[in-house]
Amino acid sequence: MKTIKILSFALLASTFTTQAQDLEPAKKAIDAEQFEKAKGLLKSTIQAKPSNGKANFLLGNIYLKQNIADSAAIYFQKGLTASESAKLNHIGLGQMDLDANNHSAAQAKFDMVTKDLKKKDTEELVYIARAYMNADKPNYKKAIEVLNKAKLANPNDAQVQLALGDAFYGDKNQNDAYVAYRNAYQTDNTLIRAKMQLGVLLKGAKAYTEAVKAYNEVITINPNYGPVYRELAETHYLWGNNEPKTYTENIKKALSFYEKYMSLTDYSLNSRMRHADFLILAKDYKALETVANKMKEIDGVNPRILRYLGYSAYENGNIDGALKALTDYTSNPNHKIIAKDYAYLAQAKIKKAITEDGKVFDTTALTDAMTTVKKAIEMEPLIANDLNEIGKKLYEQKAFGAAAGVFEAAVSVPTSKNFLIDNFYLGNALYYDNTGKDADKRDKIALQKADVAFGNVITASPTTQDAYIFRARTNKLLENDQQMSDYYQQYIDVVSAKGEEEITKNKTKFIEAYNNMASHYANSDKAKARELLNKTLTIDPTNSYALESLKLLK
């Protein structure tokens, strides 16, 4: 009897070992981001062994990663009925609860998993921590809390250390992330992702040369490890953006490495979408159009493809195509719309409402475009950073009214990195939009907004001299003569403080200031007016306005 019992335990252990081995190729494929390959392997395992609940869990997790929640739920539910490792599927369903902001339901499911854990069990805790990290709204602190329990149970578990590294990295704790990744790799030197993540930390610290060196060490170990080429692509992209002189060279490398990543992973629709997202970052819109049309051939009903078709159509000059694709995409509230979608749609609408020389021929369409700009800001205030480029293009076209609308939306976010320059452009656009108009046709409210915009520039940067002169000109249009005079004087003071060279460069503007101030004082303080006009003549002895005005003041 005793012998039979021993044999039965040996058989049980052998069964679990076989199951683990069955899943190893799929787990390696997941780590290598070969998700379609992993899905195929896991489906084969489930078909051969329906009792394998862990295979269902891993497959459901892939679908969650690919944003296919319906399929994920099917496999998690199926996994719960399995006779082996069924409880892992509660973790997958718990992550779906987190995505739905139902934290109490998620916690109840996680509790079902942990209530009977043995002292040395860590796998379940790692998966729970990853559920917190992979949720739509990641909770890295909660993940760290769970992983510290796992670390206490088994400090030498490499997967615990790797997960801790990811959690600390997500929580912006670079030092502890480094220690955890290093420990993971030292514990298990086959865990190549841990070594790669050491390079990711260097990328985050903008140590791009060192990051590339770290990635190359990974490639030396395994030249077919796909994710390292994605990291190389992203590192060269960031390098090019942070060091503009190297942009062309680094973007070329980035795109090449991303192609290498694709060749070593898969060309599934989801992988193509990740590629498309990277092409948007790299601003390679010709390639994006090609990729988008290829995706349309693979799956013509996936709504996200409309985003890529819309972006690439706009950037490649097909405005009608952009309008159709982006209108179709954003008109369905069930689509995962982002602020950039509205920003691109707004640009397409503006293009349709304004001629190349900046003339508005469809005011209704332009008003609609500005409403769309505001939608983008409301959805994501950080999109204000991107509006500067849009507004400047309109300003350069002399489409001042439209430019003002864009800049007004941009300055509604005071934390925008372009807040100062956007205020200056806003003031200028509103000012120029009202020059050349008769007094009764000027938009007084718009000019008051311009005055406020220039005031914002002066408050933030008191030595920005042109803000004073444009504020003076704006107040002249508003017929606020005293304010006009005050700002002209402030302009003179700021420029004079910069020295003789700066004064010499701005003689024409000094004449403008002196003459306009003299006009203001002509009725109230003739002596002051004469003094100002004589200052004009010191700069330009033949100035007709000053000479004629002095005759009238005698």
mmCIF file with all atom_site columns, C-alpha atoms in Angstrom, residues 346 349-355 358-372 401-402 405 433 437:
data_model
loop_
_atom_site.group_PDB
_atom_site.id
_atom_site.type_symbol
_atom_site.label_atom_id
_atom_site.label_alt_id
_atom_site.label_comp_id
_atom_site.label_asym_id
_atom_site.label_entity_id
_atom_site.label_seq_id
_atom_site.pdbx_PDB_ins_code
_atom_site.Cartn_x
_atom_site.Cartn_y
_atom_site.Cartn_z
_atom_site.occupancy
_atom_site.B_iso_or_equiv
_atom_site.pdbx_formal_charge
_atom_site.auth_seq_id
_atom_site.auth_comp_id
_atom_site.auth_asym_id
_atom_site.auth_atom_id
_atom_site.pdbx_PDB_model_num
ATOM 1  C CA . ALA A 1 346 ? -10.083 69.460 -36.840 1.00 0.00 ? 346 ALA A CA 1
ATOM 2  C CA . LYS A 1 349 ? -11.986 70.523 -41.406 1.00 0.00 ? 349 LYS A CA 1
ATOM 3  C CA . ILE A 1 350 ? -9.840  73.661 -41.316 1.00 0.00 ? 350 ILE A CA 1
ATOM 4  C CA . LYS A 1 351 ? -8.190  72.701 -44.617 1.00 0.00 ? 351 LYS A CA 1
ATOM 5  C CA . LYS A 1 352 ? -11.635 72.345 -46.203 1.00 0.00 ? 352 LYS A CA 1
ATOM 6  C CA . ALA A 1 353 ? -12.771 75.734 -44.866 1.00 0.00 ? 353 ALA A CA 1
ATOM 7  C CA . ILE A 1 354 ? -9.732  77.841 -45.838 1.00 0.00 ? 354 ILE A CA 1
ATOM 8  C CA . THR A 1 355 ? -8.028  78.470 -49.181 1.00 0.00 ? 355 THR A CA 1
ATOM 9  C CA . GLY A 1 358 ? -5.672  81.945 -45.970 1.00 0.00 ? 358 GLY A CA 1
ATOM 10 C CA . LYS A 1 359 ? -9.119  83.168 -47.002 1.00 0.00 ? 359 LYS A CA 1
ATOM 11 C CA . VAL A 1 360 ? -12.110 81.652 -45.217 1.00 0.00 ? 360 VAL A CA 1
ATOM 12 C CA . PHE A 1 361 ? -14.828 80.590 -47.631 1.00 0.00 ? 361 PHE A CA 1
ATOM 13 C CA . ASP A 1 362 ? -16.855 78.364 -45.285 1.00 0.00 ? 362 ASP A CA 1
ATOM 14 C CA . THR A 1 363 ? -17.361 79.974 -41.870 1.00 0.00 ? 363 THR A CA 1
ATOM 15 C CA . THR A 1 364 ? -19.724 77.209 -40.715 1.00 0.00 ? 364 THR A CA 1
ATOM 16 C CA . ALA A 1 365 ? -17.093 74.541 -41.405 1.00 0.00 ? 365 ALA A CA 1
ATOM 17 C CA . LEU A 1 366 ? -14.466 76.656 -39.646 1.00 0.00 ? 366 LEU A CA 1
ATOM 18 C CA . THR A 1 367 ? -16.668 77.050 -36.561 1.00 0.00 ? 367 THR A CA 1
ATOM 19 C CA . ASP A 1 368 ? -17.221 73.291 -36.575 1.00 0.00 ? 368 ASP A CA 1
ATOM 20 C CA . ALA A 1 369 ? -13.449 72.767 -36.784 1.00 0.00 ? 369 ALA A CA 1
ATOM 21 C CA . MET A 1 370 ? -12.867 74.941 -33.710 1.00 0.00 ? 370 MET A CA 1
ATOM 22 C CA . THR A 1 371 ? -15.481 72.928 -31.808 1.00 0.00 ? 371 THR A CA 1
ATOM 23 C CA . THR A 1 372 ? -13.532 69.795 -32.702 1.00 0.00 ? 372 THR A CA 1
ATOM 24 C CA . GLY A 1 401 ? -8.991  84.313 -37.486 1.00 0.00 ? 401 GLY A CA 1
ATOM 25 C CA . ALA A 1 402 ? -8.572  80.548 -37.752 1.00 0.00 ? 402 ALA A CA 1
ATOM 26 C CA . GLY A 1 405 ? -9.156  79.988 -32.692 1.00 0.00 ? 405 GLY A CA 1
ATOM 27 C CA . ASP A 1 433 ? -7.314  89.988 -37.922 1.00 0.00 ? 433 ASP A CA 1
ATOM 28 C CA . LYS A 1 437 ? -10.875 97.466 -40.584 1.00 0.00 ? 437 LYS A CA 1
#
